[in-house]
CSV table of C-alpha atoms in Angstrom, one decimal:
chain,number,residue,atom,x,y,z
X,1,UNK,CA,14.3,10.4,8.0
X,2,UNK,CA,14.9,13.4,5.8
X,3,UNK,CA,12.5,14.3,2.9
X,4,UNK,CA,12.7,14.0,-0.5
X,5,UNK,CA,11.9,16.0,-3.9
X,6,UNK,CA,11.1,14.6,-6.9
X,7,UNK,CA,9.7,16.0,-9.6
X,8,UNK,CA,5.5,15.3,-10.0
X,9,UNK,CA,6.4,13.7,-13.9
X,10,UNK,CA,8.1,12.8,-16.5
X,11,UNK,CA,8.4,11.6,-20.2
X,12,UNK,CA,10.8,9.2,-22.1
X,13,UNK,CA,11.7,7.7,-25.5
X,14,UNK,CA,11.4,4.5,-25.7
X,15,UNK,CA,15.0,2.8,-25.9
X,16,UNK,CA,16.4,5.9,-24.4
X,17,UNK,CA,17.8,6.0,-21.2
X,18,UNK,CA,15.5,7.3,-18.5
X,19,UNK,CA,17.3,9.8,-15.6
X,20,UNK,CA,14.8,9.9,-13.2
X,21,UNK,CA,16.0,13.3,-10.3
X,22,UNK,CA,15.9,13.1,-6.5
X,23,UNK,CA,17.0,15.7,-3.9
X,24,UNK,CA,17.3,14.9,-0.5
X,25,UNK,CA,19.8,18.0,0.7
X,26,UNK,CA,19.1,16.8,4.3
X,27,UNK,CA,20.0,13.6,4.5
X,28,UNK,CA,22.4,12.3,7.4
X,29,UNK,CA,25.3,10.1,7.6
X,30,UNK,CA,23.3,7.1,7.9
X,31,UNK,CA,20.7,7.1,5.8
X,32,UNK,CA,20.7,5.4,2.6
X,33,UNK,CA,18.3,6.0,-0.7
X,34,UNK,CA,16.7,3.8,-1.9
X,35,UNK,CA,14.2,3.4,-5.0
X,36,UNK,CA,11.1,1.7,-5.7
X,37,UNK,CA,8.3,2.2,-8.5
X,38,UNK,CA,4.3,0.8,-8.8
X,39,UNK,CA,3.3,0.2,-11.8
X,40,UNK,CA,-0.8,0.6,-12.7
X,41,UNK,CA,-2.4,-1.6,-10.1
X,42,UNK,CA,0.4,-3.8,-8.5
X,43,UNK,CA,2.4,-3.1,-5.3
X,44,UNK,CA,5.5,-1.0,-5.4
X,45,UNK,CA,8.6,-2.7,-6.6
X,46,UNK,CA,11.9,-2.7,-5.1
X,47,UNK,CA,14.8,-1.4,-7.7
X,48,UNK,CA,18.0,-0.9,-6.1
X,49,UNK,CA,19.7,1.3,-2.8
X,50,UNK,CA,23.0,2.7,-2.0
X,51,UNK,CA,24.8,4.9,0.8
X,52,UNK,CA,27.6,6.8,-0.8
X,53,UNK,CA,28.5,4.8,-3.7
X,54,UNK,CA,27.1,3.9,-7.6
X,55,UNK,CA,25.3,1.5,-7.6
X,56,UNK,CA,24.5,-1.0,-10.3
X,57,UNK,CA,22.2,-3.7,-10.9
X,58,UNK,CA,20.4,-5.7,-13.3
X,59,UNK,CA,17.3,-3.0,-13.2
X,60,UNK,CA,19.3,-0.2,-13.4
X,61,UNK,CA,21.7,2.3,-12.1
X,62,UNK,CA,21.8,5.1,-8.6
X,63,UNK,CA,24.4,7.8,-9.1
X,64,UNK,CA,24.5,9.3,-5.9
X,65,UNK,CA,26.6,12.9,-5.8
X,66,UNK,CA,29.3,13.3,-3.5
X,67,UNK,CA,27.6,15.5,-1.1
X,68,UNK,CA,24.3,12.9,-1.0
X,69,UNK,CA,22.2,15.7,-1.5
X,70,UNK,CA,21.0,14.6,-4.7
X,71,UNK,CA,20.3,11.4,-6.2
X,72,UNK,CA,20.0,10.2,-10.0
X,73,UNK,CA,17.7,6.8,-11.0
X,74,UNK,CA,19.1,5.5,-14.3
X,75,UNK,CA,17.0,3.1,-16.3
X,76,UNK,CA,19.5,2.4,-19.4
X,77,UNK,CA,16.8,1.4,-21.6
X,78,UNK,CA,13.6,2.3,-20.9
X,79,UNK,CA,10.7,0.0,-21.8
X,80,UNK,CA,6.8,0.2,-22.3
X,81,UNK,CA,6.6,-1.7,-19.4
X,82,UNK,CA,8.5,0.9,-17.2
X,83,UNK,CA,5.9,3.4,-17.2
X,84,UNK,CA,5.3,3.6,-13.2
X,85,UNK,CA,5.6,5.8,-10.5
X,86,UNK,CA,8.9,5.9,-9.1
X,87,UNK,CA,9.8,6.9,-5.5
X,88,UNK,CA,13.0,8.0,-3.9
X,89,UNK,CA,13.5,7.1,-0.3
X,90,UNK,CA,15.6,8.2,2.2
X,91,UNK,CA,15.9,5.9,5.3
X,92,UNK,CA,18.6,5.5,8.1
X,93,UNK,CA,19.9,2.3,9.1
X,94,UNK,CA,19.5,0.7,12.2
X,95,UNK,CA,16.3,2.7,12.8
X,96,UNK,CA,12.4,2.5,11.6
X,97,UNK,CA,12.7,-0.5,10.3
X,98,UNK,CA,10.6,-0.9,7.4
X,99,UNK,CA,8.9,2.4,8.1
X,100,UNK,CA,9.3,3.7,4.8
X,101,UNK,CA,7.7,7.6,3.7
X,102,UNK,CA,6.8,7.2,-0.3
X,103,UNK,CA,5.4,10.2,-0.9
X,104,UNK,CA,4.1,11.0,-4.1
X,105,UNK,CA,7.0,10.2,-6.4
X,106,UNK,CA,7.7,10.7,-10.4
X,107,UNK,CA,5.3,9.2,-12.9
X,108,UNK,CA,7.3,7.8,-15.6
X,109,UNK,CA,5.7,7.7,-18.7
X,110,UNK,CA,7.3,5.8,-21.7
X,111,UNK,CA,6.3,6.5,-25.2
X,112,UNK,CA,7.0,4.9,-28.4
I,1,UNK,CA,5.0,-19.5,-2.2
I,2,UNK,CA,6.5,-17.5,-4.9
I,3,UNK,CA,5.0,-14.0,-3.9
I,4,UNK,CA,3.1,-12.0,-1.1
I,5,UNK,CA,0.1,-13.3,-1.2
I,6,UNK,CA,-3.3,-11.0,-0.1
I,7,UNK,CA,-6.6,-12.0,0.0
I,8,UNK,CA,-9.8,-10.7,-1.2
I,9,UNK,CA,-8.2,-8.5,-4.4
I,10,UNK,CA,-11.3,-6.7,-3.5
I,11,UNK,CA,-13.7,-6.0,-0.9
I,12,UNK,CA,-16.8,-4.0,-0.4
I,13,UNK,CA,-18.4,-2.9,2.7
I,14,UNK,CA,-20.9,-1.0,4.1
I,15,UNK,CA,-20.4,1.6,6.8
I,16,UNK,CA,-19.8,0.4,10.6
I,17,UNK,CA,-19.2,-3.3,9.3
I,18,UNK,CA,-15.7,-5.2,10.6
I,19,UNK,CA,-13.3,-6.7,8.5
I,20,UNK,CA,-10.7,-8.7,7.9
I,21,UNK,CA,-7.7,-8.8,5.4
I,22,UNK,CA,-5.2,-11.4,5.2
I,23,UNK,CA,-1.5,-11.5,4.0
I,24,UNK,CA,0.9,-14.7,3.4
I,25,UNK,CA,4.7,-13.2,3.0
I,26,UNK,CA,7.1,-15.0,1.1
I,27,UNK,CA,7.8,-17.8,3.2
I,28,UNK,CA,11.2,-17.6,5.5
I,29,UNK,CA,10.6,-13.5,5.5
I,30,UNK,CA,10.8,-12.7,9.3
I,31,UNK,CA,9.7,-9.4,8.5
I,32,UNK,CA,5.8,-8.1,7.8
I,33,UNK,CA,4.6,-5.4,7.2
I,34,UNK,CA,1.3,-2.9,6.3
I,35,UNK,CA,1.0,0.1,4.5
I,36,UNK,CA,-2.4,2.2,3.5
I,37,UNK,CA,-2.1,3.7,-0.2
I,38,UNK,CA,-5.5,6.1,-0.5
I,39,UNK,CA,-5.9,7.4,-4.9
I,40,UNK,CA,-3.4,9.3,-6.0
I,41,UNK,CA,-0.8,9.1,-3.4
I,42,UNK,CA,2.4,7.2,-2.0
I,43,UNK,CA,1.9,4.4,0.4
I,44,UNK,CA,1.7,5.4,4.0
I,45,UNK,CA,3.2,2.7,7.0
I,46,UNK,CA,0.4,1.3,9.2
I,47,UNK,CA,2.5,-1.3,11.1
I,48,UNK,CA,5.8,-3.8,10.9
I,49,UNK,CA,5.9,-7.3,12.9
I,50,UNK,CA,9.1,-9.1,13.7
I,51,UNK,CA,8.2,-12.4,14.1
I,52,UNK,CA,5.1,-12.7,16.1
I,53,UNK,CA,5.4,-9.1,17.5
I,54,UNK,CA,4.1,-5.5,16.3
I,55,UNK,CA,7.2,-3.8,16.2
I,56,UNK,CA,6.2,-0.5,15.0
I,57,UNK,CA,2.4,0.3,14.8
I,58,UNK,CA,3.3,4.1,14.9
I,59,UNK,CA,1.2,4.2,11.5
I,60,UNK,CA,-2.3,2.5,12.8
I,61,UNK,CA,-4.3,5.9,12.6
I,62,UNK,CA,-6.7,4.8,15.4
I,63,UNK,CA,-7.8,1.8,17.7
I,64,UNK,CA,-9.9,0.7,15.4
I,65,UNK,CA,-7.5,-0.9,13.2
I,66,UNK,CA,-5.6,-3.6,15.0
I,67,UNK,CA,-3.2,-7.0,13.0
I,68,UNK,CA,-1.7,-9.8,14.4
I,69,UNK,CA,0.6,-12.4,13.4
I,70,UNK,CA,-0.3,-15.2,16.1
I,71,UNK,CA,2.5,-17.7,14.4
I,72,UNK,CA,5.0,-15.6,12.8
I,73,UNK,CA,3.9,-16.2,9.3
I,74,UNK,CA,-0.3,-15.3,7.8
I,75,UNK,CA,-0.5,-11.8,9.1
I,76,UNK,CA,-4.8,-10.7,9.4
I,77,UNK,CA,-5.2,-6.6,9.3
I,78,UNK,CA,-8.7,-6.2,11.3
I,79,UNK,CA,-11.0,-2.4,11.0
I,80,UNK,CA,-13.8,-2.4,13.3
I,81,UNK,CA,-16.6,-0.2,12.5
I,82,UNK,CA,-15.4,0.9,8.8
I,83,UNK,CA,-15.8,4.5,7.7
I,84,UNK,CA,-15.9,5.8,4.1
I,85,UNK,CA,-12.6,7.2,4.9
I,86,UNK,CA,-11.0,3.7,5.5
I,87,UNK,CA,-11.4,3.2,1.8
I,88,UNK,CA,-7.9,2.7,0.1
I,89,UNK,CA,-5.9,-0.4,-1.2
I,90,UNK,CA,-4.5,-2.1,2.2
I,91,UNK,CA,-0.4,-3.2,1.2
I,92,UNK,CA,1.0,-6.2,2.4
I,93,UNK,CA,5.1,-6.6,2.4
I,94,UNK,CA,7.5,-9.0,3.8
I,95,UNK,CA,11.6,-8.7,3.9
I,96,UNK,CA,13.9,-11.6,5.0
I,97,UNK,CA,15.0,-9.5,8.0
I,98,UNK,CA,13.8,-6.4,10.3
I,99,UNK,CA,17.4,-5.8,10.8
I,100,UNK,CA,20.2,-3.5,8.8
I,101,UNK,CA,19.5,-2.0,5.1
I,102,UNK,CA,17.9,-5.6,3.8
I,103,UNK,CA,15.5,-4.7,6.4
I,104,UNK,CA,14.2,-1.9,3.4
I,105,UNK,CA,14.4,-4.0,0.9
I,106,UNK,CA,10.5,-5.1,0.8
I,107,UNK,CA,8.4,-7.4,-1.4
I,108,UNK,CA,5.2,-5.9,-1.7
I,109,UNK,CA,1.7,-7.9,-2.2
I,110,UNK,CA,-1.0,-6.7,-4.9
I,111,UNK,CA,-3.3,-5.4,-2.4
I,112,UNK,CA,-6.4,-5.8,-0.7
I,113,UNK,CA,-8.7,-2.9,-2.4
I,114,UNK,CA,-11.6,-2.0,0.1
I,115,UNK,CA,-14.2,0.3,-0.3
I,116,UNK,CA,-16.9,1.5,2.2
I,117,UNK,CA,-20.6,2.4,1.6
């Protein structure tokens, strides 16, 4: 599965929107990206995945660029209760099943 | 139930003791699986079950951890003879299938939190 970049952190206004980076310049046809964040002391949270489209849900936005080298997380409205680490995933479809490499992700912090 | 559910939220052992941690998914999720999360970094795959079989346990870092899932639902996660470096919060997931991109799409537990003396 290819590897990911994200930067270590990052801060946001409370109410703003939150554009949270990902690279993943190797990814292959068949890999999607997906996103996840843990907040303080709970398991990791799914948020939303996509292959080649935007994506859109009631958590938030993925712009993924036309190349799929580079992915954008876009929470429209941040929230106290966003602060959390968030991780970019890249994982290919049909194979490791579940096998999902988290890595260290983007610490989120909202402030008021 | 409502969530993945993991029980103890917290367990402390001494050195070279066994134990046991137990998962209930969300019930109808086919899929199960265990990840390893050690302070300050991402979670890290130990093994996924399909049903009543392991169907990865590429992750299991030696053969003293072992899990089973004898009826396709409670999954246990066993460590014989415990080392200080087993210490880490022990992640429970379940998805409704093993198959296509749903199959990444994983609710996670809170955690068993183990730490050895």
């Amino acid at each position: 599965d290819a590897k990911t970049t994200q930067p270590t952190s990052m801060d946001c206004a409370e109410g703003r929107a939150a554009n949270l980076p990902c690279n993943h310049s190797t990814i292959s046809g068949n890999e999607y990206v997906y996103w996840y964040r843990q907040i303080h002391s709970q398991g990791p949270q799914y948020i939303i995945h996509g292959l080649k489209n935007n994506e859109t849900n009631e958590m938030a936005s993925l712009i993924i660029t036309e190349d799929r080298k580079s992915s954008t997380l876009i929470l429209p409205h941040a929230t106290l209760r966003d602060t959390a680490v968030y991780y970019c995933i890249v994982v290919g479809y049909g194979g490791s099943q579940g096998n999902l490499i988290f890595g260290k992700g983007t610490k989120l912090s909202v402030k008021p | 139930g409502a969530g993945v559910s993991q029980t103890p939220s917290n367990k402390v052992t001494e050195k070279g003791k066994y134990v046991e941690l137990r998962c209930d998914p969300i019930s109808g999720h086919t899929a199960l699986y265990w990840y390893r999360q050690s302070l300050g970094q991402g979670p890290e795959f130990l093994i996924y079950f399909q049903g009543t079989g392991a169907a990865d346990d590429s992750g299991l870092p030696n053969d003293r951890f072992f899990a089973v899932r004898p009826e396709g639902s409670v999954s246990t996660l066993k460590i014989q003879r415990t080392e200080r470096g087993d210490s880490a919060v022990y992640l429970c997931a379940s998805s409704k299938t093993g198959t296509g991109a749903g199959a990444n799409v994983l609710t996670f537990g809170a955690g068993s939190r183990l730490t050895v003396l």
